[in-house]
Short mmCIF file of C-alpha atoms in Angstrom, two decimals:
data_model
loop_
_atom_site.label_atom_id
_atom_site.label_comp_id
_atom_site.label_asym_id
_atom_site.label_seq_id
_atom_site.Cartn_x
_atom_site.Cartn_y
_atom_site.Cartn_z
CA UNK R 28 -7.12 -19.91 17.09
CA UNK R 29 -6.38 -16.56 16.70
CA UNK R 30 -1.85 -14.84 16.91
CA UNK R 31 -1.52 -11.65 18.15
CA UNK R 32 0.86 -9.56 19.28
CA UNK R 33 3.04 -6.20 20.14
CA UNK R 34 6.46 -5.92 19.77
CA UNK R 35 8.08 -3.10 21.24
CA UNK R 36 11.71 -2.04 20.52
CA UNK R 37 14.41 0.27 20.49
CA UNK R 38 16.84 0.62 18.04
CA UNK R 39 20.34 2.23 18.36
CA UNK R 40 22.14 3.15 15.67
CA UNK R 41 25.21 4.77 17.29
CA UNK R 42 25.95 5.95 20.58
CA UNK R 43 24.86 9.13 19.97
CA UNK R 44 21.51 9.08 21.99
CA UNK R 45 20.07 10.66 17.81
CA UNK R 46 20.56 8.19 16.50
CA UNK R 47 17.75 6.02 18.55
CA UNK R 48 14.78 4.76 17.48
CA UNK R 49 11.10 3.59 18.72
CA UNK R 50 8.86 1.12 17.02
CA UNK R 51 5.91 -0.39 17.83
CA UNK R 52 4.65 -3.18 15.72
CA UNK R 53 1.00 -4.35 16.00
CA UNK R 54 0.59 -7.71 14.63
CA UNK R 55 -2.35 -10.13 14.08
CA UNK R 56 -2.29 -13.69 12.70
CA UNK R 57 1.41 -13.03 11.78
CA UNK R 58 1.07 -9.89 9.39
CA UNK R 59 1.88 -6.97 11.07
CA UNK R 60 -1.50 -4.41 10.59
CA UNK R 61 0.08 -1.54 11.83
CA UNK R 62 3.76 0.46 13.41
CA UNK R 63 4.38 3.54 15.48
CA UNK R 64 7.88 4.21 14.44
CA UNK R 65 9.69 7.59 16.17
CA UNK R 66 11.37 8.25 13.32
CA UNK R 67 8.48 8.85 11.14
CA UNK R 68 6.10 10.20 14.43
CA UNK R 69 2.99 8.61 13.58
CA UNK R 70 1.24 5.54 13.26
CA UNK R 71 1.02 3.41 9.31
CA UNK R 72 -1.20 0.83 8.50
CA UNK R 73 0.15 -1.91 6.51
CA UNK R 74 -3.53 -3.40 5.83
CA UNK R 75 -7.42 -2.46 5.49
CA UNK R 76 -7.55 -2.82 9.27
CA UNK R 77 -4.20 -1.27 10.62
CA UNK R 78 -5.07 1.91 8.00
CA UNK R 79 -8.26 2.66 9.44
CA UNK R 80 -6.45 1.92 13.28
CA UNK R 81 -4.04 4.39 12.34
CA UNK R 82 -5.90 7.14 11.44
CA UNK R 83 -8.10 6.93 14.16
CA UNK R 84 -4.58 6.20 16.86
CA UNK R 85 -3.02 9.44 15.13
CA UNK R 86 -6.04 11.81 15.96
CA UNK R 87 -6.38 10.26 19.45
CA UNK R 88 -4.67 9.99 23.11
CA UNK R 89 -2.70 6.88 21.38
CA UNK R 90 -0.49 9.23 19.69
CA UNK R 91 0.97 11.39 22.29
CA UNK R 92 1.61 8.04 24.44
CA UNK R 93 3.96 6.87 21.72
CA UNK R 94 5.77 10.05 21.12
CA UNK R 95 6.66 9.97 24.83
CA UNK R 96 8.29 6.69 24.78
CA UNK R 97 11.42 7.28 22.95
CA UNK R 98 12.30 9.78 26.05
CA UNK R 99 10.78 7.76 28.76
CA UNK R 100 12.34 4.11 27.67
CA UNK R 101 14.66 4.43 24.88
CA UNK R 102 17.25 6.73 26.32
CA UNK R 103 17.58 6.22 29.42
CA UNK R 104 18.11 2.62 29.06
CA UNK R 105 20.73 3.42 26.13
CA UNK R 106 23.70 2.84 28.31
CA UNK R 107 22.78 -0.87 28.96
CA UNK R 108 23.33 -1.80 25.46
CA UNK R 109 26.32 -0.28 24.72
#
């Protein structure tokens, strides 16, 4: 059989709502292929697959979805885990 799946998290560094961070990891048969993290703003590939997803995700709609999600889930929700 086949392993995939999408982990999506937020990461808070302080309680400062800068210092938050938004990753999405893509992974199949337990290697990740390829992450949206905020911090960088962009999707990277991490093999031959998750490169050519990436460059494809950056230039399309998948891009500007991401780059929302930092505002729309990360900080609102901030308070509940501090």
């Amino acid at each position: 059989g086949y392993f995939e799946q999408v982990v999506r998290q937020c990461r808070y560094s302080s309680k400062d709502l800068q210092g938050i961070e938004f990753i999405d990891s893509y992974v199949f048969n337990k290697v990740e292929d390829i992450r949206f993290n905020s911090t960088v703003g962009k999707y990277v590939g991490y093999t031959e697959h998750g490169v050519k997803n990436a460059e494809a995700w950056n230039k399309g709609p998948e891009l500007a979805g991401e780059l929302g999600e930092l505002e729309r889930v990360c900080k609102p929700n901030a308070d509940l885990h501090y």
